[in-house]
PDB file of C-alpha atoms in Angstrom:
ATOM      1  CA  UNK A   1       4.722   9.963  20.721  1.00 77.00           C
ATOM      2  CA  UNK A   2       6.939  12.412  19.427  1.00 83.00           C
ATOM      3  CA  UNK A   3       7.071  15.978  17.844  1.00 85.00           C
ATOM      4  CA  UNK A   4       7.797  17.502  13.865  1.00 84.00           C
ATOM      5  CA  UNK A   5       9.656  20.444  15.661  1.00 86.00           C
ATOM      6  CA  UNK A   6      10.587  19.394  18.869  1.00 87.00           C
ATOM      7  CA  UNK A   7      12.700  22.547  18.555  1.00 89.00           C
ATOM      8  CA  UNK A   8      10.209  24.553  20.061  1.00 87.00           C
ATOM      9  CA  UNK A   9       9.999  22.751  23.606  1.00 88.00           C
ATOM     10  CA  UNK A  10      11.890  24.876  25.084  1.00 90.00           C
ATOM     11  CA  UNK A  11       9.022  27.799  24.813  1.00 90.00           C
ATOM     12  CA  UNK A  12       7.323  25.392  27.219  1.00 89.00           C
ATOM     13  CA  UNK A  13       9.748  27.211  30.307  1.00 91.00           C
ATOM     14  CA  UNK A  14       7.203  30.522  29.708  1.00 90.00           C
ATOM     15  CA  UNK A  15       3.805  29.121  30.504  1.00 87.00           C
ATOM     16  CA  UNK A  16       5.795  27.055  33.466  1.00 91.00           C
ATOM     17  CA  UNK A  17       6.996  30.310  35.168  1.00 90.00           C
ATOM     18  CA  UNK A  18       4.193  32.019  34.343  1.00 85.00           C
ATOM     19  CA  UNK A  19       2.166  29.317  36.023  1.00 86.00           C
ATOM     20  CA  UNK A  20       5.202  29.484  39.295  1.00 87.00           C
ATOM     21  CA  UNK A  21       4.871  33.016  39.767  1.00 84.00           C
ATOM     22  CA  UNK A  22       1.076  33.267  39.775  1.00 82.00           C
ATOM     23  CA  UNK A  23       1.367  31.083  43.017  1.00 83.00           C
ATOM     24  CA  UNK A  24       4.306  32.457  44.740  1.00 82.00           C
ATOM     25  CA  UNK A  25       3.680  35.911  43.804  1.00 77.00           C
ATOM     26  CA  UNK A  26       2.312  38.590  46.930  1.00 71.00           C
ATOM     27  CA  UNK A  27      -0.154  41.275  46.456  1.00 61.00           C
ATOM     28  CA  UNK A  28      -3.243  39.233  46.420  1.00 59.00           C
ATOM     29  CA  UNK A  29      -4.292  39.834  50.290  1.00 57.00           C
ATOM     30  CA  UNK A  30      -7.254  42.156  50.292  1.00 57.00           C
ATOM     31  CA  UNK A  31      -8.635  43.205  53.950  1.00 53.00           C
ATOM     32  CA  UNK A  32     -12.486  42.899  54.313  1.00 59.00           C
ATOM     33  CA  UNK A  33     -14.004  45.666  56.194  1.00 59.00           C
ATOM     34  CA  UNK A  34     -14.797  44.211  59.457  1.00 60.00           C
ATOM     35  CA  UNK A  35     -14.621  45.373  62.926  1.00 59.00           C
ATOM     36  CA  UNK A  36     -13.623  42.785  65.759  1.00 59.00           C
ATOM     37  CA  UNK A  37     -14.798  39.905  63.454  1.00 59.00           C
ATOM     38  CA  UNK A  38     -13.204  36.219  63.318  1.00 61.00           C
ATOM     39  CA  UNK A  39     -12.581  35.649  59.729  1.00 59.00           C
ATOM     40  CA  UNK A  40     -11.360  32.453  58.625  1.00 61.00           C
ATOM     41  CA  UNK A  41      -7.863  32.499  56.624  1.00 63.00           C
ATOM     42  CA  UNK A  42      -9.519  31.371  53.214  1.00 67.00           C
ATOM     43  CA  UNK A  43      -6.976  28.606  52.540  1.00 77.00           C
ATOM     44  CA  UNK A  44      -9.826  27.408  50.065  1.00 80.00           C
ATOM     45  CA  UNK A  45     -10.613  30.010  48.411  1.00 76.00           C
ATOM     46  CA  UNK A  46      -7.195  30.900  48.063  1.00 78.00           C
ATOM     47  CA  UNK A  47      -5.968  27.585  46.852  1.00 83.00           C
ATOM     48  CA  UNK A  48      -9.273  27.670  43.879  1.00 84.00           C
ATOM     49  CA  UNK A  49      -8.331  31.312  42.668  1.00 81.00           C
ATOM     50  CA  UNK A  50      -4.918  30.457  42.463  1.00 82.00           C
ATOM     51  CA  UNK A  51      -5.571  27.171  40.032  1.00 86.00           C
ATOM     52  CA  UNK A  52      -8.114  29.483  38.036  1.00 85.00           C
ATOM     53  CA  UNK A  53      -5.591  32.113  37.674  1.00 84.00           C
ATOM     54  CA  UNK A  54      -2.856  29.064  36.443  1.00 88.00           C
ATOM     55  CA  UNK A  55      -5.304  27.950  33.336  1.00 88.00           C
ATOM     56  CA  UNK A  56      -3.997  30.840  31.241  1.00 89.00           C
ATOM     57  CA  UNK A  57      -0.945  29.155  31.567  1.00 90.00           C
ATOM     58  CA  UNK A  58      -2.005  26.256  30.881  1.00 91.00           C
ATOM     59  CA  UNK A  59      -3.558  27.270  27.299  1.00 91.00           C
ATOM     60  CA  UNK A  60      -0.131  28.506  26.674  1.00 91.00           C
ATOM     61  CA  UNK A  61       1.526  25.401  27.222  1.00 91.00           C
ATOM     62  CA  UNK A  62      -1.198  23.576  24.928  1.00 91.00           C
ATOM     63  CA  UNK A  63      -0.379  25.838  22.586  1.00 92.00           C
ATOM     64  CA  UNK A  64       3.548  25.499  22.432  1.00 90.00           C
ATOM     65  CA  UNK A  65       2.916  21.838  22.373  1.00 90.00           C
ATOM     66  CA  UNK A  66       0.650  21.633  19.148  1.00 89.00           C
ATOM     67  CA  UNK A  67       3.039  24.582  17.612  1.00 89.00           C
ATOM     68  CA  UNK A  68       6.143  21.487  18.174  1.00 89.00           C
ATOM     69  CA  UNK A  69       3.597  18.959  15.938  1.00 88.00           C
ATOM     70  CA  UNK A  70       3.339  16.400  17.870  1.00 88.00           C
ATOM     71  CA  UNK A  71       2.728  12.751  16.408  1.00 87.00           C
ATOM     72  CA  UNK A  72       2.625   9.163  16.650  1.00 83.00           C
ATOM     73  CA  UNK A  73       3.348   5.817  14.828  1.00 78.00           C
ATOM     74  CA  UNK A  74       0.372   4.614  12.511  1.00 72.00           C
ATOM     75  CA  UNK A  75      -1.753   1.474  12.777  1.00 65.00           C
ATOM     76  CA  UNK A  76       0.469  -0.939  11.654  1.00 58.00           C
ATOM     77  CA  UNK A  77      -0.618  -2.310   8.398  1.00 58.00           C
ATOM     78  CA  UNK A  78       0.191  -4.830   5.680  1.00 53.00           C
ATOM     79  CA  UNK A  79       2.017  -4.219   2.346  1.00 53.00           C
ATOM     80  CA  UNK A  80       1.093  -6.283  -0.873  1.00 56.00           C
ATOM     81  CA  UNK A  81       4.577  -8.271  -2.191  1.00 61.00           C
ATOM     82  CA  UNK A  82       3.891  -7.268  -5.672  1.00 71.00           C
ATOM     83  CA  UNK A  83       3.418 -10.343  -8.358  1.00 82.00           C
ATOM     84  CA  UNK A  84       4.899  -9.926 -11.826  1.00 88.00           C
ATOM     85  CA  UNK A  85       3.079 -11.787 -13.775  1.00 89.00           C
ATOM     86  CA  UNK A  86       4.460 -11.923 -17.459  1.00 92.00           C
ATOM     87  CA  UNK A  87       0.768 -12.914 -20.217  1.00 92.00           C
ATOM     88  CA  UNK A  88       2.738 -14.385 -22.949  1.00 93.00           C
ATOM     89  CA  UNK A  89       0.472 -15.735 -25.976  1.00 91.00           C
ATOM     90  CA  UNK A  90       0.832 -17.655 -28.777  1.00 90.00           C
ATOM     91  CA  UNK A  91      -0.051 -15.551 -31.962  1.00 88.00           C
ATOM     92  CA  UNK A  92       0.899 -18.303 -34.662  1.00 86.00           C
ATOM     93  CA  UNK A  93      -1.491 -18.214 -37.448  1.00 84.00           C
ATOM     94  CA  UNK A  94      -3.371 -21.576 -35.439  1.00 84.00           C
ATOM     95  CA  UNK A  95      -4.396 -19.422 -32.963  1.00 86.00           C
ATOM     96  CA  UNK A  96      -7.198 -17.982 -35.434  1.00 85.00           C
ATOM     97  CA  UNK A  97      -8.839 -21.212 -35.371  1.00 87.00           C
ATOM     98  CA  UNK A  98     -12.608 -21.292 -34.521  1.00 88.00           C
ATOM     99  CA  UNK A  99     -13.180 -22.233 -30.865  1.00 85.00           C
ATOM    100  CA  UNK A 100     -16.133 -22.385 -28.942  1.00 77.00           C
ATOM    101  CA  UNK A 101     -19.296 -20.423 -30.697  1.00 75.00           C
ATOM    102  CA  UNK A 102     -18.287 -17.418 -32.713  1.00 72.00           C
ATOM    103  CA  UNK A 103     -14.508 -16.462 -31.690  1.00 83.00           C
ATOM    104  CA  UNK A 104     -11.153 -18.286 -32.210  1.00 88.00           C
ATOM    105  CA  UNK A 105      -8.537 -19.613 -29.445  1.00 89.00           C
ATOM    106  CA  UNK A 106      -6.922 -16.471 -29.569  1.00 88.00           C
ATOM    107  CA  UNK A 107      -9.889 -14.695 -28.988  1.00 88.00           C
ATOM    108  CA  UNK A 108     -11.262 -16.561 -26.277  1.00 89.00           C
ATOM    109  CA  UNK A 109      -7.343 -16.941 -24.456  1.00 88.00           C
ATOM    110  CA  UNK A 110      -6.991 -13.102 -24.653  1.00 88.00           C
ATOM    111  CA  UNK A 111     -10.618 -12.487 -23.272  1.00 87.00           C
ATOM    112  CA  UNK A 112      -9.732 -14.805 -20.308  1.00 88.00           C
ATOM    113  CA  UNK A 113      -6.201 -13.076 -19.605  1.00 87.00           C
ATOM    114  CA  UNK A 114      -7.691  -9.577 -19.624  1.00 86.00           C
ATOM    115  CA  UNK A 115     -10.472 -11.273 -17.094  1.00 86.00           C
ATOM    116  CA  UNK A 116      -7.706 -12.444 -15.027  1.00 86.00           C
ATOM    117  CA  UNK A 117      -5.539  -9.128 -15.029  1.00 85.00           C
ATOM    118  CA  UNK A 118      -8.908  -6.866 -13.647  1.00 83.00           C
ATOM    119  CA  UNK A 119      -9.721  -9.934 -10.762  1.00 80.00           C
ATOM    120  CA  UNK A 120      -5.573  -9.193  -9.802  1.00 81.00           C
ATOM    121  CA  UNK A 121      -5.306  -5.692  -9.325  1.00 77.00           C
ATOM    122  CA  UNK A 122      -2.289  -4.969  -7.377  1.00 76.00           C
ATOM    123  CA  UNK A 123      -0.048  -6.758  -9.699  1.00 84.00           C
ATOM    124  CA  UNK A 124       1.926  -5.782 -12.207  1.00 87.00           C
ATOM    125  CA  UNK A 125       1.413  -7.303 -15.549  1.00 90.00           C
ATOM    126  CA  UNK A 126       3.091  -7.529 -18.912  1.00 91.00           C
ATOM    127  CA  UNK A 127       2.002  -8.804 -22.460  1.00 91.00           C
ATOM    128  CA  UNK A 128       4.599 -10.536 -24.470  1.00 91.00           C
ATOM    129  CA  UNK A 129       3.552 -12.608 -27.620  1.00 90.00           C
ATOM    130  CA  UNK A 130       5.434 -15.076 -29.513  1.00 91.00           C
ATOM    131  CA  UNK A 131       5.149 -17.311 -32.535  1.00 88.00           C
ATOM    132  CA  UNK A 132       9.147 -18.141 -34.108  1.00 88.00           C
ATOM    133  CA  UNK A 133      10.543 -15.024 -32.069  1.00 90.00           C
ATOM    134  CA  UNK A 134       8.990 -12.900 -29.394  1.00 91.00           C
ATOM    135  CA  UNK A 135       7.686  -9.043 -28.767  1.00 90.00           C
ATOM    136  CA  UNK A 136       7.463  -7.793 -25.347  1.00 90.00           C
ATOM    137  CA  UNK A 137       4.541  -5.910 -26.254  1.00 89.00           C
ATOM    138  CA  UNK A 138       3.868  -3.924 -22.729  1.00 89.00           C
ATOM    139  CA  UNK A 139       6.798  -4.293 -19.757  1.00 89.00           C
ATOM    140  CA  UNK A 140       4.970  -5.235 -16.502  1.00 88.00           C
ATOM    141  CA  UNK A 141       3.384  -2.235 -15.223  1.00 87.00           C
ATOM    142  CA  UNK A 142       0.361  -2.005 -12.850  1.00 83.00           C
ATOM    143  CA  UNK A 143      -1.336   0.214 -14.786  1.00 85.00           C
ATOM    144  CA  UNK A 144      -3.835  -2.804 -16.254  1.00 81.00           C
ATOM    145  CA  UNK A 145      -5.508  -0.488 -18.935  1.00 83.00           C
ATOM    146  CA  UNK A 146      -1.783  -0.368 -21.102  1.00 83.00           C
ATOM    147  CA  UNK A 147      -2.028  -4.166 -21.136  1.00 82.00           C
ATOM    148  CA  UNK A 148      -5.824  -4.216 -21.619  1.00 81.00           C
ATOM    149  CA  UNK A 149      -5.808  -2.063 -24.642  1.00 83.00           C
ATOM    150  CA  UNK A 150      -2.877  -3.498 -25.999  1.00 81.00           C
ATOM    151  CA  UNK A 151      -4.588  -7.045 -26.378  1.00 79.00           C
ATOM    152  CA  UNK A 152      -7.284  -5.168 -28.549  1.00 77.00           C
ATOM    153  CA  UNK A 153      -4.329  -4.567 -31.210  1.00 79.00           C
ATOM    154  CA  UNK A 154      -1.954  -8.059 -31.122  1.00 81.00           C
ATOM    155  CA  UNK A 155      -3.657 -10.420 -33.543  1.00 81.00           C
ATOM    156  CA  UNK A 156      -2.358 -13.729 -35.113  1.00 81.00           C
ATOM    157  CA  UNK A 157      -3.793 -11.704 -38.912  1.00 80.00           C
ATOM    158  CA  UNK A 158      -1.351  -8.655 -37.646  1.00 78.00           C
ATOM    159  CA  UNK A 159       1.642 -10.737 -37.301  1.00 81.00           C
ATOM    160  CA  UNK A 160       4.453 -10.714 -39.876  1.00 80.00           C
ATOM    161  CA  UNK A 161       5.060 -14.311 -42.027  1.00 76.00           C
ATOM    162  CA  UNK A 162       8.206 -14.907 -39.732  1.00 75.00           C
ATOM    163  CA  UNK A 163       6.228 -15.405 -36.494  1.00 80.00           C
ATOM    164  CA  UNK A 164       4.288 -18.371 -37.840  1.00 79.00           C
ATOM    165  CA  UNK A 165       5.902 -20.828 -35.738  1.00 82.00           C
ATOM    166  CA  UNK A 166       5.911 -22.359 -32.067  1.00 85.00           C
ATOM    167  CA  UNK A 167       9.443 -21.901 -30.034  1.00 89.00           C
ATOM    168  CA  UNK A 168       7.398 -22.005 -26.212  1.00 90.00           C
ATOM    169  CA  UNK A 169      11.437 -22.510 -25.226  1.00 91.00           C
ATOM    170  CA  UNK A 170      12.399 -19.650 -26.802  1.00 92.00           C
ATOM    171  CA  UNK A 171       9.663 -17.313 -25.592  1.00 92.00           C
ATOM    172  CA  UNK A 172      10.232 -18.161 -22.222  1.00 93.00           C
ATOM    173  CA  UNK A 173      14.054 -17.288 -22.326  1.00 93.00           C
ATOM    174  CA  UNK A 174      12.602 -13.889 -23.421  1.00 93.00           C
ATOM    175  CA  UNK A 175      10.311 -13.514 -20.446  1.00 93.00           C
ATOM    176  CA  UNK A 176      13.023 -15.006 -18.201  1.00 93.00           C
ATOM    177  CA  UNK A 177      15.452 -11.814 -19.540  1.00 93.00           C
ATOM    178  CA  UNK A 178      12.354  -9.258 -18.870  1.00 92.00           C
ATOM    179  CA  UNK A 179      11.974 -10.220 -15.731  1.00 92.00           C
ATOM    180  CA  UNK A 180      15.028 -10.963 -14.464  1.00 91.00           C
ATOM    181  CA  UNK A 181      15.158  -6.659 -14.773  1.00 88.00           C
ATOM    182  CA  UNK A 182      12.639  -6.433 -11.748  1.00 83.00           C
ATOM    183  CA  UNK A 183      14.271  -6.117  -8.513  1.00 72.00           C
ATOM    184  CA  UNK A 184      10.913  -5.883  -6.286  1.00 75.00           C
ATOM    185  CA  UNK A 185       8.212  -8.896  -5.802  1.00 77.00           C
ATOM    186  CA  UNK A 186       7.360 -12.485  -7.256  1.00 84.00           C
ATOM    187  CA  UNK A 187       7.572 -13.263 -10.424  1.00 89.00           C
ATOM    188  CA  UNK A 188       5.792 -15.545 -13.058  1.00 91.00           C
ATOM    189  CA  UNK A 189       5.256 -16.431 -16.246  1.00 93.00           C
ATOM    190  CA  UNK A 190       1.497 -17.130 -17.793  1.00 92.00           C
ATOM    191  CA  UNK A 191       2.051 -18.453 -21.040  1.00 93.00           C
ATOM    192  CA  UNK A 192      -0.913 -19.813 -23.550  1.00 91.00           C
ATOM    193  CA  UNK A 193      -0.358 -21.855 -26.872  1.00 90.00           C
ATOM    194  CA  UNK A 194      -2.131 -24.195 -28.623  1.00 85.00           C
ATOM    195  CA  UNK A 195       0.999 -25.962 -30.946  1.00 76.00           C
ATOM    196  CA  UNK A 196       3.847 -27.959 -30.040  1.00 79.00           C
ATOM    197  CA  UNK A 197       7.073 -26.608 -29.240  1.00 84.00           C
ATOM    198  CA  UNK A 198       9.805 -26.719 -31.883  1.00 80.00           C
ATOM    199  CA  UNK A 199      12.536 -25.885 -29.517  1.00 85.00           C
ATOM    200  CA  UNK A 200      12.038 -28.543 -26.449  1.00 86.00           C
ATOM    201  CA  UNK A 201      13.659 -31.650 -28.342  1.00 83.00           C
ATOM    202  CA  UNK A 202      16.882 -33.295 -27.046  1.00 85.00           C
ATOM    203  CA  UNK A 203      16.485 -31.558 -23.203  1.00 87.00           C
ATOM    204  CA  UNK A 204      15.574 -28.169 -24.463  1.00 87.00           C
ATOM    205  CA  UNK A 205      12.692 -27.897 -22.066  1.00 90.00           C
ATOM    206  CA  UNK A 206      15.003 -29.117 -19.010  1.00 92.00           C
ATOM    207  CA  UNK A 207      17.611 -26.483 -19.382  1.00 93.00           C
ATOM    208  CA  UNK A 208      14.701 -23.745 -20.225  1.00 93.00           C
ATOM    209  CA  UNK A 209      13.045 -24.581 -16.658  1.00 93.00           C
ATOM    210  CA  UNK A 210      16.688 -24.906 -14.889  1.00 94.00           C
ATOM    211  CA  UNK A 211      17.075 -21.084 -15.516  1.00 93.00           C
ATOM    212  CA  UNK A 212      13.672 -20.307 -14.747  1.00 93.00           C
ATOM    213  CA  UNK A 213      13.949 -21.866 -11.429  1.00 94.00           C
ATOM    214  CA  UNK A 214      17.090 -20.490 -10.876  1.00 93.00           C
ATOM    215  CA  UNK A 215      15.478 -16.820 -11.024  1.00 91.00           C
ATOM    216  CA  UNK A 216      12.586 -17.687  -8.916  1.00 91.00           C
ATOM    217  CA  UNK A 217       9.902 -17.701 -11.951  1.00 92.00           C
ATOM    218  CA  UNK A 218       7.206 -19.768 -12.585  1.00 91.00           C
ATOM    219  CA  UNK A 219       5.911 -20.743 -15.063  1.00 93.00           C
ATOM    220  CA  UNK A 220       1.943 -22.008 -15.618  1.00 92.00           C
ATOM    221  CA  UNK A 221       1.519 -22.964 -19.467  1.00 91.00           C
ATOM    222  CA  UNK A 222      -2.031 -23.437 -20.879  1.00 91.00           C
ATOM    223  CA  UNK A 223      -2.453 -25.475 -23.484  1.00 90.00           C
ATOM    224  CA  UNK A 224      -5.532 -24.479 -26.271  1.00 89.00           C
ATOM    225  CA  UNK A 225      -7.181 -27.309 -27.682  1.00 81.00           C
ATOM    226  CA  UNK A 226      -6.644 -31.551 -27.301  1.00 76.00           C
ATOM    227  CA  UNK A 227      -2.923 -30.805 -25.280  1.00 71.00           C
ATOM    228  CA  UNK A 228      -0.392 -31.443 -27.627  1.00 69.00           C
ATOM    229  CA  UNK A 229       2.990 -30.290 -27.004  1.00 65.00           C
ATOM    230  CA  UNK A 230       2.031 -30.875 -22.859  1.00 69.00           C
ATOM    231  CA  UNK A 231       4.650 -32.899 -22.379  1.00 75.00           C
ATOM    232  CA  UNK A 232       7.869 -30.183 -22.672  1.00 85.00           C
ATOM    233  CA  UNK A 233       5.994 -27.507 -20.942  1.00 88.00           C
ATOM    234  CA  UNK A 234       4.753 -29.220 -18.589  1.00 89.00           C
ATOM    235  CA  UNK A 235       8.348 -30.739 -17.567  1.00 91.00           C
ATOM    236  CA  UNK A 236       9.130 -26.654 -17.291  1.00 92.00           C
ATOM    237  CA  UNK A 237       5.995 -25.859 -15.013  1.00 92.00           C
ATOM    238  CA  UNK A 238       6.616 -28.647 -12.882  1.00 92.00           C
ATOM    239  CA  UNK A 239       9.991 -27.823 -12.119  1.00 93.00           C
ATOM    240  CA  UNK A 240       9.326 -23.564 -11.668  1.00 93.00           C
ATOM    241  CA  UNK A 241       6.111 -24.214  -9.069  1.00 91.00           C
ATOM    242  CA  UNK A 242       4.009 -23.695 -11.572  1.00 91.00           C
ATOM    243  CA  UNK A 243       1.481 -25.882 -13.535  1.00 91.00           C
ATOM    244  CA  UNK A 244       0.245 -26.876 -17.194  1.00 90.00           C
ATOM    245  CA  UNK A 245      -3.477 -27.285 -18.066  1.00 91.00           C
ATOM    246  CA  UNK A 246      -5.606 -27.881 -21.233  1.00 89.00           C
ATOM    247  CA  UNK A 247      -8.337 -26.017 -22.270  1.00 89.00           C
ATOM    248  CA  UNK A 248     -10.746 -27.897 -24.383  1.00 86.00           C
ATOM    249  CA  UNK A 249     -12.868 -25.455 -24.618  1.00 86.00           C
ATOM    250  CA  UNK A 250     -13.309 -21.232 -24.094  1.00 84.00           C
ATOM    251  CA  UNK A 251     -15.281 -22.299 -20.636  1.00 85.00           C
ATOM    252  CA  UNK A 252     -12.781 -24.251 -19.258  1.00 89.00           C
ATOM    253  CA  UNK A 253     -10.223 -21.080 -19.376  1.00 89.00           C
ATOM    254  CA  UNK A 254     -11.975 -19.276 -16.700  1.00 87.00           C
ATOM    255  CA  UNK A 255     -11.441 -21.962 -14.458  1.00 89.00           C
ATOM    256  CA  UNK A 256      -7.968 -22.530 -15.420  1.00 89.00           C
ATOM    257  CA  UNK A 257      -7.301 -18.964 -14.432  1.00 88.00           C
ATOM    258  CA  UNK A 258      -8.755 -19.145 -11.382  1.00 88.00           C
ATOM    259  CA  UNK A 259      -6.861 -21.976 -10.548  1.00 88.00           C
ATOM    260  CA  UNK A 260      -3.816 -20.281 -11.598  1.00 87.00           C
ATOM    261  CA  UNK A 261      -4.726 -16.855  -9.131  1.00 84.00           C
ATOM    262  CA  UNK A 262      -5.479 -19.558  -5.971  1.00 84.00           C
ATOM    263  CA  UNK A 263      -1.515 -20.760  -6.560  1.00 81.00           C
ATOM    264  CA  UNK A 264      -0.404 -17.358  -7.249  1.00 76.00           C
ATOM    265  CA  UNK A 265      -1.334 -15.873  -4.113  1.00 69.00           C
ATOM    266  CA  UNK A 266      -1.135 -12.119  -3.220  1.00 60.00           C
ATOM    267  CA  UNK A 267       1.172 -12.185  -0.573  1.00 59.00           C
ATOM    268  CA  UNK A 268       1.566  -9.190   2.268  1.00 51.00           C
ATOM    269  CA  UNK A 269       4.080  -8.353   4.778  1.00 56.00           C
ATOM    270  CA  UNK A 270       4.363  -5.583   7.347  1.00 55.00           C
ATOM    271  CA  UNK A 271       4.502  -2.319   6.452  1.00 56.00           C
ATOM    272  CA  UNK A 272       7.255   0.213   8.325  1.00 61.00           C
ATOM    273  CA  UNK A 273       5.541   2.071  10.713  1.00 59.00           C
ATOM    274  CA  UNK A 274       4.751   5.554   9.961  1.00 73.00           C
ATOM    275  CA  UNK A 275       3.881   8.708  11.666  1.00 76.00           C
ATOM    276  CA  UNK A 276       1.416  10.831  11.439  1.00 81.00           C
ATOM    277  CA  UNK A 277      -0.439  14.063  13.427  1.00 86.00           C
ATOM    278  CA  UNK A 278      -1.577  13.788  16.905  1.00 86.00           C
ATOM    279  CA  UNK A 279      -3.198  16.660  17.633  1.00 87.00           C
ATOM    280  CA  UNK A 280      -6.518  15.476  19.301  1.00 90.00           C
ATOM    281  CA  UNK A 281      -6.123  15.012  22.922  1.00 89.00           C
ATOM    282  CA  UNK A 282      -4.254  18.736  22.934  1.00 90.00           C
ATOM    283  CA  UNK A 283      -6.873  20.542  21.582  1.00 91.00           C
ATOM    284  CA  UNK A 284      -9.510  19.264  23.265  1.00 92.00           C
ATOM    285  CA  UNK A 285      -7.353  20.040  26.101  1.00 91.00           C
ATOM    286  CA  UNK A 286      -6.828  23.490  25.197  1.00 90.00           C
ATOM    287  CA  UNK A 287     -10.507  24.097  24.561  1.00 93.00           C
ATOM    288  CA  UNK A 288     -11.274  22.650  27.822  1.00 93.00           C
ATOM    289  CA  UNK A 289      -9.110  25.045  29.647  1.00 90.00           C
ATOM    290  CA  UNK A 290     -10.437  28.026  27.858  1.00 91.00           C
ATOM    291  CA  UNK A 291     -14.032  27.188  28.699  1.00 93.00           C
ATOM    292  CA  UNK A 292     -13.186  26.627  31.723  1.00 90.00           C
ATOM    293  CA  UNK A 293     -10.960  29.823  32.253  1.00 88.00           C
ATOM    294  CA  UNK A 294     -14.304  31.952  31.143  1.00 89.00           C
ATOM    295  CA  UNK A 295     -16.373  30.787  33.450  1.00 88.00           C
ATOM    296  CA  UNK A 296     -13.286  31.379  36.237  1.00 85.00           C
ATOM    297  CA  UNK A 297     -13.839  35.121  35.190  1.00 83.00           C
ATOM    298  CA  UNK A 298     -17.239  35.153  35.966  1.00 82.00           C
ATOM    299  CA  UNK A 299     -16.340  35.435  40.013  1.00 76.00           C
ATOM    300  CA  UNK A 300     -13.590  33.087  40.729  1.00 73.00           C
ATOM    301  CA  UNK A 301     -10.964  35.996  41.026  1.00 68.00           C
ATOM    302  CA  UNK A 302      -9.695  38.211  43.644  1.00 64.00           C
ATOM    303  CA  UNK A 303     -12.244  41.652  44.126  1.00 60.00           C
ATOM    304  CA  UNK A 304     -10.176  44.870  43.751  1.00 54.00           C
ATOM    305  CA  UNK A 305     -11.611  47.495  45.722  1.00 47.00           C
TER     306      UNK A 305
END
């Protein structure tokens, strides 16, 4: 335990000599009016008015004590290790192809990300979306609704003629430079297509996941549709920590998330302690010698007639 102000200790010497000179002090002797009697010397008596008379003192001290603040170190507790967690989807104009009943693969992969973002709260998440180039639509933030509403907006239809195509290489570089920018927590990178990648020929997709790994990010790629292209991302996932799944259909993407959240654990470690008011066990204290100084007053005192 210690004290905010521990400046104000030293008013603690007043309620001590007050307390001193209430039992050294004369004056308190009062002769009964007795003739030839043998009257005991009331050592007692003495000794009981003497402590009542030392509570007063005692309220005083409590007083000085929770004037000084005094604290103590909090529960410890454990602190989330935040996860950046980059969503980077494929908007090339395949992605508006029908899949599943009434919705296309874009559709049905944003629906599962956003499902996946709400089940992680705690983690910060971005939305980047690629076709030949890439937008980092929202930096990761862990305010979810920025990267919830923003998936409401990003359509393959809404994209310009010059994001038609599929560089997965390219779009990961881009992620790798985001969040390469974060100095705090794990990172990864989500990434959905449904196309094969036009930039992991001749090795591309070995030096792509040599930088990755190098900056600690994985990288779990989910393929839309029969899995072509699986073989150059999933040479990068494998060599990040991460993983590479197909989705043949909108219900298998909920399970591919979840997959995804059981290797991307939440990690914790300990928090630093802190401190905080202790204040309790002196006021009860305090309280306790009040009461217990009224009733004193009742008849516990010296009788001066």
């Amino acid at each position: 335990m210690s004290f905010h102000h521990p400046e104000f200790l030293w008013l603690l010497a007043l309620p001590l000599g007050w307390g001193f000179w209430q039992w050294v002090r004369r004056g308190h002797a009062v002769a009964l009016p007795f003739d030839h009697g043998a009257q005991g010397e009331g050592r007692v008596p003495r000794f009981m008015i003497h402590l009542a008379g030392t509570l007063p003192a005692v309220i005083l001290a409590v007083a000085v004590l929770m004037l000084a603040g005094p604290r103590r170190p909090a529960p410890p507790s454990d602190e989330r290790v935040l996860n950046n967690i980059l969503i980077c989807i494929d908007v090339s104009g395949s992605m508006g192809v029908p899949f599943g009943s009434g919705g296309t693969r874009f559709e049905a992969a944003v629906e599962a990300a956003r499902s996946f973002c709400e089940f992680r709260k705690g983690d910060a998440f971005g939305l980047t979306v690629f076709g030949s180039e890439y937008i980092h639509w929202v930096p990761p933030t862990a305010e979810l609704s920025a990267v919830s509403n923003a998936m409401n907006y990003v359509r393959p239809d809404n994209m310009p003629g010059w994001m038609g195509g599929t560089l997965i290489g390219n779009a990961l570089r881009g992620c790798r430079d985001q969040l390469v920018r974060i100095g705090e927590g794990d990172r990864a990178v989500v990434l959905i297509s449904d196309g094969q990648s036009g930039d992991f020929s001749n090795g591309g997709d070995r030096a792509v996941a040599e930088e990755l790994a190098k900056d600690d990010i994985r990288v779990f790629g989910i393929l839309i549709g029969d899995g072509t292209g699986a073989a150059g991302l999933d040479t990068v996932s494998a060599t990040t920590g991460g993983r590479t799944f197909v989705a043949g259909d909108p219900g298998a993407l909920d399970e591919i998330f979840r997959e995804i959240d059981r290797m991307q654990k939440a990690n914790f470690k300990p928090s630093t302690a802190e401190w905080v008011d202790y204040h309790e066990p002196f006021a009860i204290a305090g309280v306790s010698a009040l009461l217990l100084y009224s009733i004193t007053l009742l008849g516990l005192r010296y009788t001066p007639w």
